[in-house]
PDB file of C-alpha atoms in Angstrom:
ATOM      1  CA  UNK M  51       0.064  -0.059   0.014  1.00  0.00           C
ATOM      2  CA  UNK M  52       1.549   3.452  -0.929  1.00  0.00           C
ATOM      3  CA  UNK M  53       1.779   5.290   2.332  1.00  0.00           C
ATOM      4  CA  UNK M  54       2.685   9.631   3.030  1.00  0.00           C
ATOM      5  CA  UNK M  55       4.411   9.936   6.323  1.00  0.00           C
ATOM      6  CA  UNK M  56       4.460  13.169   7.901  1.00  0.00           C
ATOM      7  CA  UNK M  57       5.021  14.242  12.130  1.00  0.00           C
ATOM      8  CA  UNK M  58       2.022  14.758  13.477  1.00  0.00           C
ATOM      9  CA  UNK M  59       2.922  18.206  15.183  1.00  0.00           C
ATOM     10  CA  UNK M  60       2.604  19.811  16.443  1.00  0.00           C
ATOM     11  CA  UNK M  61       5.318  22.181  15.940  1.00  0.00           C
ATOM     12  CA  UNK M  62       5.954  24.659  17.017  1.00  0.00           C
ATOM     13  CA  UNK M  63       8.435  27.445  16.074  1.00  0.00           C
ATOM     14  CA  UNK M  64       8.584  31.869  17.576  1.00  0.00           C
ATOM     15  CA  UNK M  65       8.305  33.934  14.928  1.00  0.00           C
ATOM     16  CA  UNK M  66      10.694  34.884  12.248  1.00  0.00           C
ATOM     17  CA  UNK M  67      12.055  31.207  12.895  1.00  0.00           C
ATOM     18  CA  UNK M  68      12.390  28.513   9.710  1.00  0.00           C
ATOM     19  CA  UNK M  69       9.890  26.016   9.915  1.00  0.00           C
ATOM     20  CA  UNK M  70      10.973  22.959   8.577  1.00  0.00           C
ATOM     21  CA  UNK M  71       8.418  20.303   7.184  1.00  0.00           C
ATOM     22  CA  UNK M  72       9.058  16.644   6.469  1.00  0.00           C
ATOM     23  CA  UNK M  73       7.314  14.027   4.693  1.00  0.00           C
ATOM     24  CA  UNK M  74       8.741  10.396   3.438  1.00  0.00           C
ATOM     25  CA  UNK M  75       7.100   7.913   0.796  1.00  0.00           C
ATOM     26  CA  UNK M  76       6.627   4.766  -0.173  1.00  0.00           C
ATOM     27  CA  UNK M  77       6.498   4.277  -3.268  1.00  0.00           C
ATOM     28  CA  UNK M  78       9.930   4.202  -5.063  1.00  0.00           C
ATOM     29  CA  UNK M  79       7.710   4.990  -8.395  1.00  0.00           C
ATOM     30  CA  UNK M  80       6.510   8.438  -7.284  1.00  0.00           C
ATOM     31  CA  UNK M  81       7.204  11.753  -9.286  1.00  0.00           C
ATOM     32  CA  UNK M  82       5.088  13.979  -8.167  1.00  0.00           C
ATOM     33  CA  UNK M  83       4.887  16.082  -5.127  1.00  0.00           C
ATOM     34  CA  UNK M  84       3.010  18.202  -3.447  1.00  0.00           C
ATOM     35  CA  UNK M  85       1.513  20.808  -0.091  1.00  0.00           C
ATOM     36  CA  UNK M  86      -0.981  22.228   0.913  1.00  0.00           C
ATOM     37  CA  UNK M  87      -1.529  24.847   3.845  1.00  0.00           C
ATOM     38  CA  UNK M  88      -4.998  24.077   5.034  1.00  0.00           C
ATOM     39  CA  UNK M  89      -6.135  26.404   7.606  1.00  0.00           C
ATOM     40  CA  UNK M  90      -8.576  25.620  10.290  1.00  0.00           C
ATOM     41  CA  UNK M  91     -12.261  24.837   8.865  1.00  0.00           C
ATOM     42  CA  UNK M  92     -10.525  25.474   4.743  1.00  0.00           C
ATOM     43  CA  UNK M  93      -9.836  23.876   2.179  1.00  0.00           C
ATOM     44  CA  UNK M  94      -6.529  22.402   1.264  1.00  0.00           C
ATOM     45  CA  UNK M  95      -4.519  25.830  -0.608  1.00  0.00           C
ATOM     46  CA  UNK M  96      -1.879  24.026  -3.046  1.00  0.00           C
ATOM     47  CA  UNK M  97       1.778  26.397  -2.630  1.00  0.00           C
ATOM     48  CA  UNK M  98       4.336  24.580  -3.388  1.00  0.00           C
ATOM     49  CA  UNK M  99       5.361  21.576  -6.167  1.00  0.00           C
ATOM     50  CA  UNK M 100       8.261  19.713  -6.968  1.00  0.00           C
ATOM     51  CA  UNK M 101       9.156  17.076  -9.570  1.00  0.00           C
ATOM     52  CA  UNK M 102      13.064  17.070  -9.625  1.00  0.00           C
ATOM     53  CA  UNK M 103      15.390  16.099  -7.105  1.00  0.00           C
ATOM     54  CA  UNK M 104      16.897  20.096  -5.780  1.00  0.00           C
ATOM     55  CA  UNK M 105      15.329  22.817  -3.634  1.00  0.00           C
ATOM     56  CA  UNK M 106      12.726  24.985  -5.734  1.00  0.00           C
ATOM     57  CA  UNK M 107      12.280  28.082  -3.756  1.00  0.00           C
ATOM     58  CA  UNK M 108       9.411  30.187  -4.282  1.00  0.00           C
ATOM     59  CA  UNK M 109       8.873  33.689  -2.001  1.00  0.00           C
ATOM     60  CA  UNK M 110       9.530  32.245   1.670  1.00  0.00           C
ATOM     61  CA  UNK M 111       8.485  28.437   0.716  1.00  0.00           C
ATOM     62  CA  UNK M 112      11.636  25.971  -0.216  1.00  0.00           C
ATOM     63  CA  UNK M 113      10.053  22.675  -1.887  1.00  0.00           C
ATOM     64  CA  UNK M 114      13.665  19.862  -1.016  1.00  0.00           C
ATOM     65  CA  UNK M 115      13.203  16.333  -3.158  1.00  0.00           C
ATOM     66  CA  UNK M 116      15.646  13.442  -2.678  1.00  0.00           C
ATOM     67  CA  UNK M 117      13.628  10.716  -5.090  1.00  0.00           C
ATOM     68  CA  UNK M 118      17.079   8.448  -3.260  1.00  0.00           C
ATOM     69  CA  UNK M 119      15.660   9.075   0.243  1.00  0.00           C
ATOM     70  CA  UNK M 120      11.867   9.275  -1.006  1.00  0.00           C
ATOM     71  CA  UNK M 121      12.143  12.013   1.241  1.00  0.00           C
ATOM     72  CA  UNK M 122       9.993  16.038   0.534  1.00  0.00           C
ATOM     73  CA  UNK M 123      10.970  18.507   2.545  1.00  0.00           C
ATOM     74  CA  UNK M 124       8.730  22.113   2.764  1.00  0.00           C
ATOM     75  CA  UNK M 125      10.899  24.618   4.793  1.00  0.00           C
ATOM     76  CA  UNK M 126       8.942  28.280   6.040  1.00  0.00           C
ATOM     77  CA  UNK M 127      11.562  31.001   6.828  1.00  0.00           C
ATOM     78  CA  UNK M 128      10.883  34.102   8.406  1.00  0.00           C
ATOM     79  CA  UNK M 129       7.487  32.395   9.736  1.00  0.00           C
ATOM     80  CA  UNK M 130       5.131  34.023  10.433  1.00  0.00           C
ATOM     81  CA  UNK M 131       1.911  33.786  12.647  1.00  0.00           C
ATOM     82  CA  UNK M 132      -0.132  33.648   9.363  1.00  0.00           C
ATOM     83  CA  UNK M 133       1.155  30.370   8.757  1.00  0.00           C
ATOM     84  CA  UNK M 134      -0.212  28.986  11.138  1.00  0.00           C
ATOM     85  CA  UNK M 135      -1.514  25.887   9.430  1.00  0.00           C
ATOM     86  CA  UNK M 136      -1.919  22.043   8.504  1.00  0.00           C
ATOM     87  CA  UNK M 137      -0.007  21.363   6.054  1.00  0.00           C
ATOM     88  CA  UNK M 138      -0.407  18.414   4.265  1.00  0.00           C
ATOM     89  CA  UNK M 139       2.079  16.483   1.817  1.00  0.00           C
ATOM     90  CA  UNK M 140       0.637  14.881  -1.385  1.00  0.00           C
ATOM     91  CA  UNK M 141       2.443  12.518  -3.898  1.00  0.00           C
ATOM     92  CA  UNK M 142       1.029  11.362  -7.301  1.00  0.00           C
ATOM     93  CA  UNK M 143       2.301   7.990  -7.236  1.00  0.00           C
ATOM     94  CA  UNK M 144       2.723   7.670 -11.171  1.00  0.00           C
ATOM     95  CA  UNK M 145       2.100  10.016 -13.774  1.00  0.00           C
ATOM     96  CA  UNK M 146      -1.104   8.112 -15.288  1.00  0.00           C
ATOM     97  CA  UNK M 147      -2.917   8.186 -12.787  1.00  0.00           C
ATOM     98  CA  UNK M 148      -5.133  10.175 -10.746  1.00  0.00           C
ATOM     99  CA  UNK M 149      -4.803   9.461  -7.249  1.00  0.00           C
ATOM    100  CA  UNK M 150      -3.328  11.486  -5.165  1.00  0.00           C
ATOM    101  CA  UNK M 151      -2.105   9.823  -1.599  1.00  0.00           C
ATOM    102  CA  UNK M 152      -2.476  12.513   1.184  1.00  0.00           C
ATOM    103  CA  UNK M 153      -0.358  12.213   3.935  1.00  0.00           C
ATOM    104  CA  UNK M 154      -2.096  13.124   7.798  1.00  0.00           C
ATOM    105  CA  UNK M 155      -0.759  16.260   7.806  1.00  0.00           C
ATOM    106  CA  UNK M 156       1.836  18.020  10.212  1.00  0.00           C
ATOM    107  CA  UNK M 157       0.217  21.053  12.286  1.00  0.00           C
ATOM    108  CA  UNK M 158       2.746  24.163  12.450  1.00  0.00           C
ATOM    109  CA  UNK M 159       1.903  27.224  15.276  1.00  0.00           C
ATOM    110  CA  UNK M 160       4.321  30.122  15.260  1.00  0.00           C
ATOM    111  CA  UNK M 161       4.153  31.746  18.610  1.00  0.00           C
ATOM    112  CA  UNK M 162       4.347  35.293  18.515  1.00  0.00           C
TER     113      UNK M 162
ATOM    114  CA  UNK Q1400      -9.862  33.470  -5.246  1.00  0.00           C
ATOM    115  CA  UNK Q1401     -10.164  29.590  -5.759  1.00  0.00           C
ATOM    116  CA  UNK Q1402     -11.673  28.901  -9.224  1.00  0.00           C
ATOM    117  CA  UNK Q1403     -13.642  26.216  -8.261  1.00  0.00           C
ATOM    118  CA  UNK Q1404     -16.510  26.689  -6.692  1.00  0.00           C
ATOM    119  CA  UNK Q1405     -19.028  24.567  -4.838  1.00  0.00           C
ATOM    120  CA  UNK Q1406     -22.384  25.283  -3.109  1.00  0.00           C
ATOM    121  CA  UNK Q1407     -23.895  25.071  -0.683  1.00  0.00           C
ATOM    122  CA  UNK Q1408     -21.011  25.813   1.451  1.00  0.00           C
ATOM    123  CA  UNK Q1409     -22.537  24.415   4.702  1.00  0.00           C
ATOM    124  CA  UNK Q1410     -25.621  21.464   4.119  1.00  0.00           C
ATOM    125  CA  UNK Q1411     -27.536  19.740   7.004  1.00  0.00           C
ATOM    126  CA  UNK Q1412     -30.092  17.325   6.412  1.00  0.00           C
ATOM    127  CA  UNK Q1413     -31.631  13.903   7.450  1.00  0.00           C
ATOM    128  CA  UNK Q1414     -31.291  10.757   7.205  1.00  0.00           C
ATOM    129  CA  UNK Q1415     -34.367  10.473   5.094  1.00  0.00           C
ATOM    130  CA  UNK Q1416     -33.711  13.533   2.775  1.00  0.00           C
ATOM    131  CA  UNK Q1417     -32.331  13.452  -1.153  1.00  0.00           C
ATOM    132  CA  UNK Q1418     -29.191  16.634  -1.439  1.00  0.00           C
ATOM    133  CA  UNK Q1419     -26.921  17.479  -3.724  1.00  0.00           C
ATOM    134  CA  UNK Q1420     -24.022  19.229  -4.039  1.00  0.00           C
ATOM    135  CA  UNK Q1421     -22.311  20.940  -6.440  1.00  0.00           C
ATOM    136  CA  UNK Q1422     -19.128  21.731  -7.951  1.00  0.00           C
ATOM    137  CA  UNK Q1423     -17.872  24.429 -11.101  1.00  0.00           C
ATOM    138  CA  UNK Q1424     -15.013  24.717 -12.537  1.00  0.00           C
ATOM    139  CA  UNK Q1425     -13.818  27.338 -15.226  1.00  0.00           C
ATOM    140  CA  UNK Q1426      -9.590  26.425 -15.514  1.00  0.00           C
ATOM    141  CA  UNK Q1427     -10.492  23.844 -18.809  1.00  0.00           C
ATOM    142  CA  UNK Q1428      -9.889  20.858 -15.963  1.00  0.00           C
ATOM    143  CA  UNK Q1429     -10.644  17.611 -17.709  1.00  0.00           C
ATOM    144  CA  UNK Q1430      -9.942  15.609 -14.112  1.00  0.00           C
ATOM    145  CA  UNK Q1431     -12.876  16.468 -11.694  1.00  0.00           C
ATOM    146  CA  UNK Q1432     -12.312  15.104  -8.197  1.00  0.00           C
ATOM    147  CA  UNK Q1433     -14.555  13.971  -4.768  1.00  0.00           C
ATOM    148  CA  UNK Q1434     -13.230  14.019  -1.997  1.00  0.00           C
ATOM    149  CA  UNK Q1435     -14.133  13.930   1.386  1.00  0.00           C
ATOM    150  CA  UNK Q1436     -12.745  14.658   4.476  1.00  0.00           C
ATOM    151  CA  UNK Q1437     -13.160  14.458   8.476  1.00  0.00           C
ATOM    152  CA  UNK Q1438     -11.566  16.492  11.180  1.00  0.00           C
ATOM    153  CA  UNK Q1439      -8.054  16.241  11.965  1.00  0.00           C
ATOM    154  CA  UNK Q1440      -7.738  13.313   8.582  1.00  0.00           C
ATOM    155  CA  UNK Q1441      -6.414  14.128   5.506  1.00  0.00           C
ATOM    156  CA  UNK Q1442      -8.394  14.130   2.112  1.00  0.00           C
ATOM    157  CA  UNK Q1443      -9.866  10.414   1.362  1.00  0.00           C
ATOM    158  CA  UNK Q1444     -10.709  10.354  -1.987  1.00  0.00           C
ATOM    159  CA  UNK Q1445     -14.397   9.250  -3.240  1.00  0.00           C
ATOM    160  CA  UNK Q1446     -14.232   9.353  -7.113  1.00  0.00           C
ATOM    161  CA  UNK Q1447     -12.679  10.944 -10.195  1.00  0.00           C
ATOM    162  CA  UNK Q1448     -13.979  11.831 -13.515  1.00  0.00           C
ATOM    163  CA  UNK Q1449     -11.425  12.165 -16.311  1.00  0.00           C
ATOM    164  CA  UNK Q1450     -13.004  13.580 -19.439  1.00  0.00           C
ATOM    165  CA  UNK Q1451     -16.609  13.365 -18.476  1.00  0.00           C
ATOM    166  CA  UNK Q1452     -16.504   9.355 -17.208  1.00  0.00           C
ATOM    167  CA  UNK Q1453     -15.851   7.934 -14.110  1.00  0.00           C
ATOM    168  CA  UNK Q1454     -12.160   6.681 -14.053  1.00  0.00           C
ATOM    169  CA  UNK Q1455     -11.520   5.812 -10.233  1.00  0.00           C
ATOM    170  CA  UNK Q1456     -14.191   5.044  -7.512  1.00  0.00           C
ATOM    171  CA  UNK Q1457     -12.807   4.276  -3.823  1.00  0.00           C
ATOM    172  CA  UNK Q1458     -15.446   1.331  -3.138  1.00  0.00           C
ATOM    173  CA  UNK Q1459     -18.123   4.584  -1.963  1.00  0.00           C
ATOM    174  CA  UNK Q1460     -21.596   3.153  -0.623  1.00  0.00           C
ATOM    175  CA  UNK Q1461     -24.332   3.368  -2.904  1.00  0.00           C
ATOM    176  CA  UNK Q1462     -25.670   6.385  -1.253  1.00  0.00           C
ATOM    177  CA  UNK Q1463     -23.378   8.295  -2.799  1.00  0.00           C
ATOM    178  CA  UNK Q1464     -23.812   9.259  -6.619  1.00  0.00           C
ATOM    179  CA  UNK Q1465     -21.458  11.702  -8.843  1.00  0.00           C
ATOM    180  CA  UNK Q1466     -22.788  12.922 -11.957  1.00  0.00           C
ATOM    181  CA  UNK Q1467     -20.534  15.005 -14.137  1.00  0.00           C
ATOM    182  CA  UNK Q1468     -23.383  16.454 -16.494  1.00  0.00           C
ATOM    183  CA  UNK Q1469     -20.308  17.911 -18.559  1.00  0.00           C
ATOM    184  CA  UNK Q1470     -16.200  18.817 -18.263  1.00  0.00           C
ATOM    185  CA  UNK Q1471     -16.800  21.878 -16.005  1.00  0.00           C
ATOM    186  CA  UNK Q1472     -19.603  20.700 -14.147  1.00  0.00           C
ATOM    187  CA  UNK Q1473     -19.459  17.874 -11.173  1.00  0.00           C
ATOM    188  CA  UNK Q1474     -22.408  17.206  -8.489  1.00  0.00           C
ATOM    189  CA  UNK Q1475     -22.453  14.808  -5.758  1.00  0.00           C
ATOM    190  CA  UNK Q1476     -26.121  13.233  -5.548  1.00  0.00           C
ATOM    191  CA  UNK Q1477     -26.723  12.323  -1.393  1.00  0.00           C
ATOM    192  CA  UNK Q1478     -29.641  10.095  -0.012  1.00  0.00           C
ATOM    193  CA  UNK Q1479     -30.736   8.179   2.853  1.00  0.00           C
ATOM    194  CA  UNK Q1480     -26.901   9.130   4.177  1.00  0.00           C
ATOM    195  CA  UNK Q1481     -25.617   8.349   7.981  1.00  0.00           C
ATOM    196  CA  UNK Q1482     -24.734  10.606  10.351  1.00  0.00           C
ATOM    197  CA  UNK Q1483     -21.430   9.037   9.848  1.00  0.00           C
ATOM    198  CA  UNK Q1484     -21.139  10.702   6.832  1.00  0.00           C
ATOM    199  CA  UNK Q1485     -20.789  14.475   8.377  1.00  0.00           C
ATOM    200  CA  UNK Q1486     -17.451  16.325   7.074  1.00  0.00           C
ATOM    201  CA  UNK Q1487     -16.050  18.103   4.408  1.00  0.00           C
ATOM    202  CA  UNK Q1488     -16.893  17.290   0.810  1.00  0.00           C
ATOM    203  CA  UNK Q1489     -14.107  18.992  -1.410  1.00  0.00           C
ATOM    204  CA  UNK Q1490     -14.330  18.952  -4.961  1.00  0.00           C
ATOM    205  CA  UNK Q1491     -11.022  19.713  -6.844  1.00  0.00           C
ATOM    206  CA  UNK Q1492      -9.773  19.837 -10.431  1.00  0.00           C
ATOM    207  CA  UNK Q1493      -6.499  18.811 -12.717  1.00  0.00           C
ATOM    208  CA  UNK Q1494      -5.621  20.182 -15.800  1.00  0.00           C
ATOM    209  CA  UNK Q1495      -5.093  16.149 -17.741  1.00  0.00           C
ATOM    210  CA  UNK Q1496      -5.327  13.076 -16.798  1.00  0.00           C
ATOM    211  CA  UNK Q1497      -2.525  11.800 -16.550  1.00  0.00           C
ATOM    212  CA  UNK Q1498      -0.193  14.525 -16.544  1.00  0.00           C
ATOM    213  CA  UNK Q1499       1.242  14.611 -12.948  1.00  0.00           C
ATOM    214  CA  UNK Q1500      -0.360  17.347 -12.654  1.00  0.00           C
ATOM    215  CA  UNK Q1501      -1.420  20.227  -9.731  1.00  0.00           C
ATOM    216  CA  UNK Q1502      -4.661  19.409  -7.755  1.00  0.00           C
ATOM    217  CA  UNK Q1503      -6.626  22.410  -7.320  1.00  0.00           C
ATOM    218  CA  UNK Q1504      -9.165  22.296  -4.901  1.00  0.00           C
ATOM    219  CA  UNK Q1505     -12.426  24.452  -4.023  1.00  0.00           C
ATOM    220  CA  UNK Q1506     -14.049  25.910  -0.877  1.00  0.00           C
ATOM    221  CA  UNK Q1507     -15.898  22.737  -0.090  1.00  0.00           C
ATOM    222  CA  UNK Q1508     -19.919  21.838   1.485  1.00  0.00           C
ATOM    223  CA  UNK Q1509     -19.858  20.857   5.514  1.00  0.00           C
ATOM    224  CA  UNK Q1510     -22.008  18.573   5.244  1.00  0.00           C
ATOM    225  CA  UNK Q1511     -23.514  17.478   8.448  1.00  0.00           C
ATOM    226  CA  UNK Q1512     -26.666  14.626   9.033  1.00  0.00           C
ATOM    227  CA  UNK Q1513     -28.707  14.810  11.708  1.00  0.00           C
TER     228      UNK Q1513
END
């Protein structure tokens, strides 16, 4: 069974610090990886997608992918209280299906 | 603002009612999805439509009936639901089936079954 794992948290960081969120996946052939942010009571919002090994930066967010280690991470620089949310890691196990597999999510709390 | 629109945002229904959830996207996407999400859990896939045809049904009970009238619209018909079906129902779309593209969610319909 294809699995995506994340630390459930809560992960607490002070305002202005770097928040580091981690995700591992079981299906070695997975090709597409996504990070979603979900505020309480709201729907998931796509914040990053990454397909190749290495780093991808978008503003304060950096996604890192290491396919050999089956590991994807999200760094949030200069964390703000508004970043407090649950972050879902999602993996598309192959490029021909639509069955995205979601991790359980990590709850991030940024303390003012 | 999301380009996937869901209505209604909130729905309360009894176990004998029939209701429908509606979803519309204007991004030209050809794959549309229904997910169910319970509190503090990740989204759980229910159905996928690719090019308006049902391509994935994750063994969902027949009291949930999906319909895709055209490439922009997706409905979820609800009948004889149980209280445990209370959840946030999320519609999503992606560009091309099998393109490994990004999944975009609507704001969700929060369903309460009494």
